[in-house]
Every structure is written in C-alpha cells, then in structure tokens.
Short mmCIF file of C-alpha atoms and ligand atoms in Angstrom, two decimals:
data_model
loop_
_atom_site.label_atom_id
_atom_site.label_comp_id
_atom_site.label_asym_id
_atom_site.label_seq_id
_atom_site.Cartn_x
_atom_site.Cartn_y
_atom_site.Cartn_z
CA UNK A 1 -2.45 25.00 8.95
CA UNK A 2 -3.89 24.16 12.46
CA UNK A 3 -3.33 20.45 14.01
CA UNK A 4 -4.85 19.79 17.04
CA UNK A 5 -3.57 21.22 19.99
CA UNK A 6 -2.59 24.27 18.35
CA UNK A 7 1.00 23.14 16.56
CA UNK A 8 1.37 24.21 12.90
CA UNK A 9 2.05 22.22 10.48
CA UNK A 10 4.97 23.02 8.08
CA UNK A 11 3.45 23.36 4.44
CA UNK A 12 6.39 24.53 2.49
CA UNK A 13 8.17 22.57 -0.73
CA UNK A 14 10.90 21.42 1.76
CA UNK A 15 9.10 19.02 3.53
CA UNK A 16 9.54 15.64 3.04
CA UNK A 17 6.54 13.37 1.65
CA UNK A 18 5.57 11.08 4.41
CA UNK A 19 4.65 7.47 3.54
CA UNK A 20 3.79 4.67 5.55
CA UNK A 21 2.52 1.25 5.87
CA UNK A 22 1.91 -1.43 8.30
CA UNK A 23 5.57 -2.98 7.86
CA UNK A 24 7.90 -2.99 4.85
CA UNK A 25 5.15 -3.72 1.96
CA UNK A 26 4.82 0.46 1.20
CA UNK A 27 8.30 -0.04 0.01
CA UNK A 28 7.05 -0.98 -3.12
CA UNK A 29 4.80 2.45 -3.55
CA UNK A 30 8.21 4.44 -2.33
CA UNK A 31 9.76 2.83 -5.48
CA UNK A 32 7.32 3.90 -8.19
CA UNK A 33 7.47 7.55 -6.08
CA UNK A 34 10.98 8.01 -6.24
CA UNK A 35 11.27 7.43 -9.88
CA UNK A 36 8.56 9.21 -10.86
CA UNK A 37 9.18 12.27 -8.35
CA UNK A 38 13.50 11.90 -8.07
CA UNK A 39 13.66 15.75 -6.87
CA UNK A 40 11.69 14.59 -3.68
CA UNK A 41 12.49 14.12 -0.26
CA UNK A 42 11.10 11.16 1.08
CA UNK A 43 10.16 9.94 4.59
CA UNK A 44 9.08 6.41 4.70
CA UNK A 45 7.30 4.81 8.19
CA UNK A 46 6.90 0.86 8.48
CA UNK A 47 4.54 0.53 11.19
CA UNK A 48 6.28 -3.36 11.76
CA UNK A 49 5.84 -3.42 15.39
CA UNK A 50 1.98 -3.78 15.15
CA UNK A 51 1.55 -5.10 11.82
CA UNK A 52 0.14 -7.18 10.41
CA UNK A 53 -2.99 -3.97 9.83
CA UNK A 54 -5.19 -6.58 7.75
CA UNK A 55 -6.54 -9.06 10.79
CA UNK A 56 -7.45 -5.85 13.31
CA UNK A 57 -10.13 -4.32 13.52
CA UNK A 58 -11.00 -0.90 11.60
CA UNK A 59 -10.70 0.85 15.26
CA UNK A 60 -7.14 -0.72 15.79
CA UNK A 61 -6.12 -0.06 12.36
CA UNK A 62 -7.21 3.93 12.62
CA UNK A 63 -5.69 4.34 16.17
CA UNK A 64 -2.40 3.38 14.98
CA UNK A 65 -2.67 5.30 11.31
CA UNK A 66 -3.04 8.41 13.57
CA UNK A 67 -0.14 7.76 15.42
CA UNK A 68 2.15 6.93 12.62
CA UNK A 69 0.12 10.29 10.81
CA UNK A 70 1.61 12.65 14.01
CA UNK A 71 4.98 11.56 13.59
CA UNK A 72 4.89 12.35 10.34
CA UNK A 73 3.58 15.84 11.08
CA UNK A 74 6.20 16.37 13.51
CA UNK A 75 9.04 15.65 11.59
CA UNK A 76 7.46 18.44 8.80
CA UNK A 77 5.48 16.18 6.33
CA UNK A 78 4.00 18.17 3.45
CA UNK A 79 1.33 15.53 2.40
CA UNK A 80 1.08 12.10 3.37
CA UNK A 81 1.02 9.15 1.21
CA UNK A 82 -0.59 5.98 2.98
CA UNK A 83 1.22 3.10 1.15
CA UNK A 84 -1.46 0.80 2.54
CA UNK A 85 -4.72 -0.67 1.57
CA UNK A 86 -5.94 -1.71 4.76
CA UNK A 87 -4.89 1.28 6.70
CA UNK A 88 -6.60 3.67 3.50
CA UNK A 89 -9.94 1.66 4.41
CA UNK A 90 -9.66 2.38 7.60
CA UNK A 91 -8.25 5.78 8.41
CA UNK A 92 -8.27 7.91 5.39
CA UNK A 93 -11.67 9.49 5.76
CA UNK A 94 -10.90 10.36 9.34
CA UNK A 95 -7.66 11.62 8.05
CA UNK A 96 -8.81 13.64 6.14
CA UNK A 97 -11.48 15.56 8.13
CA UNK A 98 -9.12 15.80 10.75
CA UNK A 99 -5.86 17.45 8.60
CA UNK A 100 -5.83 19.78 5.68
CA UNK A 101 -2.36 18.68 3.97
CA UNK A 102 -2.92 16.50 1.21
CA UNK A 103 -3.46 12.83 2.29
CA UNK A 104 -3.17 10.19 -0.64
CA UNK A 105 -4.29 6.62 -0.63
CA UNK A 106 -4.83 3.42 -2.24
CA UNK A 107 -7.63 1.01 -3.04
CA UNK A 108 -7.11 -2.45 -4.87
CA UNK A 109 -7.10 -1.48 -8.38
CA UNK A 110 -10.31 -3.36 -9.45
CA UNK A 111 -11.12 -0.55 -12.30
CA UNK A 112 -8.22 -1.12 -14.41
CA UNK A 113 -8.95 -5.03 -13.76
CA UNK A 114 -12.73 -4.90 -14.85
CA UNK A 115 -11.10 -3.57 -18.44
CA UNK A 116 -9.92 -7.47 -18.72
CA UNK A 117 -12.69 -9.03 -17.59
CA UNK A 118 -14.92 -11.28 -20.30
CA UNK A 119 -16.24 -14.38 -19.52
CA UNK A 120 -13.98 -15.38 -16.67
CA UNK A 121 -12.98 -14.05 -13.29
CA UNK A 122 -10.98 -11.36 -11.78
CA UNK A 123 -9.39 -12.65 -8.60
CA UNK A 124 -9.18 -9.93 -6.09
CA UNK A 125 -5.95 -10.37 -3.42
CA UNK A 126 -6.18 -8.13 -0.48
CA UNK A 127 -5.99 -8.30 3.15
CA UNK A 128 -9.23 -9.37 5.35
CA UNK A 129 -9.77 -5.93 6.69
CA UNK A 130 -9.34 -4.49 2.76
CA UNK A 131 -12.17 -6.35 1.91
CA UNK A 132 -14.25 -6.22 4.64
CA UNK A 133 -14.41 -2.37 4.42
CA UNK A 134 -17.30 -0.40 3.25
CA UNK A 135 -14.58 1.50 0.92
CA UNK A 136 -14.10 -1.70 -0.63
CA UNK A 137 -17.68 -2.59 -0.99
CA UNK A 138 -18.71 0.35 -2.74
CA UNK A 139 -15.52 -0.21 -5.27
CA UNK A 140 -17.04 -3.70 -5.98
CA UNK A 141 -20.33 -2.53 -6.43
CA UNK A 142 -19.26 -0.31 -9.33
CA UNK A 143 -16.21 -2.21 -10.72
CA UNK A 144 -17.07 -5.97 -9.17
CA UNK A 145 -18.77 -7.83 -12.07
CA UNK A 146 -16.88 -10.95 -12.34
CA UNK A 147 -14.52 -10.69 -9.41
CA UNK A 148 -13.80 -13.37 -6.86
CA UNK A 149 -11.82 -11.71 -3.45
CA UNK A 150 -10.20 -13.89 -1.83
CA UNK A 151 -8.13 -12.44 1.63
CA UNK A 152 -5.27 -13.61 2.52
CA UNK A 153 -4.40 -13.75 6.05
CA UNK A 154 -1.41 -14.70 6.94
CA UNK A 155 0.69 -13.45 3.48
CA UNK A 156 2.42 -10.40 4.41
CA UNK A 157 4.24 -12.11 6.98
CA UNK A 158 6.14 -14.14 4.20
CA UNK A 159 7.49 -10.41 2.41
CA UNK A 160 7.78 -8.87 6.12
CA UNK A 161 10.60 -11.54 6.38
CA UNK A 162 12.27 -11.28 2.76
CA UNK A 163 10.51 -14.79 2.18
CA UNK A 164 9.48 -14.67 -1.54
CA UNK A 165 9.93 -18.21 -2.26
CA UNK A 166 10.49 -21.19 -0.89
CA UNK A 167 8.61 -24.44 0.64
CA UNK A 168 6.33 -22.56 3.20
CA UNK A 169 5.24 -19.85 0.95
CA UNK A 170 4.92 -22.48 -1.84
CA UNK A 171 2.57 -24.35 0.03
CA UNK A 172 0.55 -21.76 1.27
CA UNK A 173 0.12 -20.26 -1.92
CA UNK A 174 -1.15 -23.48 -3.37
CA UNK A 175 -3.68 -23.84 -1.12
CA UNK A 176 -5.12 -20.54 -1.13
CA UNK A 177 -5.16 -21.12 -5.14
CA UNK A 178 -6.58 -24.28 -5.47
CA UNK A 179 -9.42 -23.47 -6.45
CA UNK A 180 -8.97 -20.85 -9.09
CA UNK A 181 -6.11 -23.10 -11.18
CA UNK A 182 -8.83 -24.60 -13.14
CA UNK A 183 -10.55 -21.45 -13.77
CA UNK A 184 -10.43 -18.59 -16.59
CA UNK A 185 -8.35 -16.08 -14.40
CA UNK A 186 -8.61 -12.98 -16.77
CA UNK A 187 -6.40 -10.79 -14.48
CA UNK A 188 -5.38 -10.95 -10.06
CA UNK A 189 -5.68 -8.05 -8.53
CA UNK A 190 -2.91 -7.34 -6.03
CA UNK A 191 -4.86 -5.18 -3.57
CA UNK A 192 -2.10 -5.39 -0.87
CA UNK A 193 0.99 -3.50 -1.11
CA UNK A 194 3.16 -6.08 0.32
CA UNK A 195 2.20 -8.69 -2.42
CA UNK A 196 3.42 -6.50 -5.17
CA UNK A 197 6.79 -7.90 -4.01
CA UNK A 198 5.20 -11.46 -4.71
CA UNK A 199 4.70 -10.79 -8.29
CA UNK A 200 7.38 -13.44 -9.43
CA UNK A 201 5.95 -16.54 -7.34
CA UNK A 202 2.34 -15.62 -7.86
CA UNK A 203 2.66 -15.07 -12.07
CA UNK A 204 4.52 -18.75 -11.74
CA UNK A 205 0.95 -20.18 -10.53
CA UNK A 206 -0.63 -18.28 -13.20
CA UNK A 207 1.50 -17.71 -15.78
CA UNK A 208 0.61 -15.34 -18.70
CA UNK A 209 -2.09 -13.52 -15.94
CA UNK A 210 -1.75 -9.72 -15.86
CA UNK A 211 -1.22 -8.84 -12.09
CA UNK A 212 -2.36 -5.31 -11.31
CA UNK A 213 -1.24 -2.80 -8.78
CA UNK A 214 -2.21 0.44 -7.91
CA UNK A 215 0.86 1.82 -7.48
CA UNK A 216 1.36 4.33 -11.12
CA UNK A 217 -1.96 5.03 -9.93
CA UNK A 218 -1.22 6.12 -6.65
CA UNK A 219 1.86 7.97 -7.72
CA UNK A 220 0.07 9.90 -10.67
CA UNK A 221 -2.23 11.14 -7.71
CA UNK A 222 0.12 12.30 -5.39
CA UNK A 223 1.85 14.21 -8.22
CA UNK A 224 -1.42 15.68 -9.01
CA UNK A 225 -1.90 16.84 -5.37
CA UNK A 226 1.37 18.39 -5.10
CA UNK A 227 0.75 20.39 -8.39
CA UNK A 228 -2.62 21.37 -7.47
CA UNK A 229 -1.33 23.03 -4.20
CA UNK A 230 1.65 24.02 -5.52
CA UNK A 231 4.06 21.92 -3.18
CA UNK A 232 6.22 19.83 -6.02
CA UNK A 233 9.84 19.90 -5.53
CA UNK A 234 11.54 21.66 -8.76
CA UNK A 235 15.16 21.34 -7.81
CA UNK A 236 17.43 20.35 -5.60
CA UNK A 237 18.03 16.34 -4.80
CA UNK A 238 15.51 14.16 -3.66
CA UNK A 239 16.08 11.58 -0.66
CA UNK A 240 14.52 8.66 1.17
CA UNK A 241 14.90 8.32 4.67
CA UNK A 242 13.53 4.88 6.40
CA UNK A 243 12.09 4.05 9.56
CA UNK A 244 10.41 1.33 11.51
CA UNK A 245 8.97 0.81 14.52
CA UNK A 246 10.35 -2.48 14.76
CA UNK A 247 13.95 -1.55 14.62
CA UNK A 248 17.08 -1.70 12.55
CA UNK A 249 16.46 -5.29 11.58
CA UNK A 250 12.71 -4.22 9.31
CA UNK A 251 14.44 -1.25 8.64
CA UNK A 252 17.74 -3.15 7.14
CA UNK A 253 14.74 -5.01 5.03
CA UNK A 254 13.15 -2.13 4.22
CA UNK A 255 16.67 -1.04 2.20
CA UNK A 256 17.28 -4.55 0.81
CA UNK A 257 13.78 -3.94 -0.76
CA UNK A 258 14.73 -0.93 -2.00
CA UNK A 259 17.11 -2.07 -3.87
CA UNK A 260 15.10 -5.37 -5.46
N1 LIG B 1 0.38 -3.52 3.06
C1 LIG B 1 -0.94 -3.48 3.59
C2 LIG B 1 -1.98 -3.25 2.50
O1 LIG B 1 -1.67 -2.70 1.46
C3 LIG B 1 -1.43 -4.55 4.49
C4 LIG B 1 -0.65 -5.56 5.17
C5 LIG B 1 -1.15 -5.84 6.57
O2 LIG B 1 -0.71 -5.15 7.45
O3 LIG B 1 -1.99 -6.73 6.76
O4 LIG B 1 -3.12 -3.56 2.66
#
C-alpha cells in the first residue's frame, strides 16, 4: 500500500489497531475493543494537547486527524479506528480517499434511538462541530423524527480531568437540562465519546432513560473490516499501548479510565 511520499504502509496481522481521539474520551471505544477483540494489539492516541476537537472548525479538526493518522502509520497501524465523533465528521471522508487501510468511525447512534421514539423526544448529546456537520445532517434527515440536539460545549473538559461528579459538573449539567426535565425523554443519545464516561451522573437526571452509544456498534464494524480483509488477529496476546500528546499526566488518566 502506497502513502504519500512513497513509504509503505505495513498491512500484515501484526500491526497494532490504531485508535484515537481528541483527548482521553476514545478510551471508552478501546474498552468495548479489547473485550470484544482480546487477541489484539492495540495502539491508542489522545490528541489532549489540542483538544477539545468539538469547538474548531472542520479545517482544524481534519489538519490535526491527519497528523495523529501519520503517526499511526508510522508506528505500523493495520486499520485505524477514529474513537471520535467530531473528528469522524470531519476527517473520515478525506481519510479515506487519501489511505487504503481500513479506517473505522463513529456517528451518534440516532438509528438505534429512533427504535424508542413514540410520542416524545430523543435528546441528541454531541459536540458543536458533531452536529454542525453535513455527516450529521444527513443522519438526522433519515433517523431525526423526534430528536432534539443539543451540543454541549464545554463537557469533555469535565471527563478530560477525571471530573464525573461533583458541584461544577452538577451545575452545568442542570442547566444544559433544564429544559428537557419536564419533557417525555424516550431515550439521550450520547453522540460524544467522552460522555459515555458520564453515563452515571447523566441517568441520575433522567433516571430510567436508555442512554445510547455507538460503541458495540463501532466495534462490530471494525471486526467486520478486519475479517473482510483478512487482518484479524487469531492468536497470540493482545495489548494496549497509550499515548498522549499532552503527556504522562492524560496519559496516567487515560489508564485510570481503563480500568473504570
Ligand atoms: N470525543 C469526541 C467525540 O466523540 C469529542 C470531544 C471534543 O474534542 O470536543 O466527538
């Protein structure tokens, strides 16, 4: 396989599978992977240093995908998973035309929501970028009947520093819900990767609400990939190896979410 500039790309079963996000959110994809694929090896990138991805512009947001994509490349990727809403709005078409390997990605998972929806609403979390995106325009247009999307500027922060619960995230969370706490909330829709780790303080605002991620979803693609070009890892041990460009603190997060 031919990058640009003439270097080959690795495509045997050794490679690892690279995965990255904006910051330490993807973590919560790289969970559902490793259980479902524990032969694996595993090469996770938290892009911390410029996140947050979800207030910068698509441009911004593809420039640094294909920066985090090379490094990937470099250090042997066999497909790439982008653990990322925002950054799969942004960057995956380009990705895509521009390498060959497989390249899997995300989108909030409003389909599996619309099977809930009846008379009330589906609200839609994702990041302001997620839902300004054509991608996600032409999701609602086929799945959107009776969703409300709300963005949410300003949440990942709160995971990005291990803050799940407390006063701040309380409030903030209260306000951003206000309005929907009378409402028939049917299902939420958590179309960001990092709020996956928010299940707990979110379901307390809505309790008895299903809250639906994409990440089986995700995972039951990449295994299909894999399969379909004949790069699945049948034996030996699988591993995960963390990095992040914003040091050995996110990256000493990134393991405490690992084990959450
Ligand atoms: N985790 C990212 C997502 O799934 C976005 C967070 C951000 O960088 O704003 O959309």
């Amino acid at each position: 396989m031919e990058r640009e500039g003439g270097a080959t790309v690795r495509e045997d079963k050794i490679g690892p599978i690279g995965m990255f996000d904006s910051g330490v959110g993807g973590i919560s994809v790289l969970k559902e992977a490793v259980k479902q694929l524990p032969k694996e090896r595993f090469l996770f990138y938290g892009d911390t240093l410029h996140a947050p991805y979800g207030t910068k512009t698509r441009e911004e947001v593809l420039f640094l995908s294909e920066q985090v994509v090379e490094y990937l490349l470099d250090r042997g990727a066999k497909a790439i998973v982008i653990a990322c809403n925002t950054a799969t709005s942004a960057a995956a078409a380009t990705l895509r035309e521009k390498y060959s390997l497989p390249i899997i990605g995300m989108e909030p998972a409003l389909k599996p929501a619309s099977m809930l929806h009846k008379d009330g609403m589906v609200l839609s979390l994702a990041t302001p970028g997620t839902i300004a995106g054509e991608k996600y325009a032409h999701l609602f247009s086929l799945y959107g009947e009776g969703v409300v999307s709300q963005p949410c500027p300003g949440l990942m922060e709160f995971v990005e520093r291990m803050e799940m619960d407390g006063p701040r995230i309380r409030e903030y969370l209260e306000r951003l819900f206000s309005p929907y706490r009378e409402k028939k909330v049917e299902a939420i829709v958590l179309g960001c990767t990092h709020y996956v780790f928010l299940r707990k303080i979110i379901a307390s605002f809505f309790p008895k609400v299903p809250l639906i991620d994409g990440n089986e979803g995700t995972v039951r693609q990449l295994i299909r990939r894999l399969n379909e070009e004949g790069l699945l890892a049948n034996e030996g041990e699988g591993s995960v190896e963390l990095i992040s460009s914003g040091g050995h603190e996110a990256e000493a997060i990134m393991r405490a979410l690992m084990q959450a």
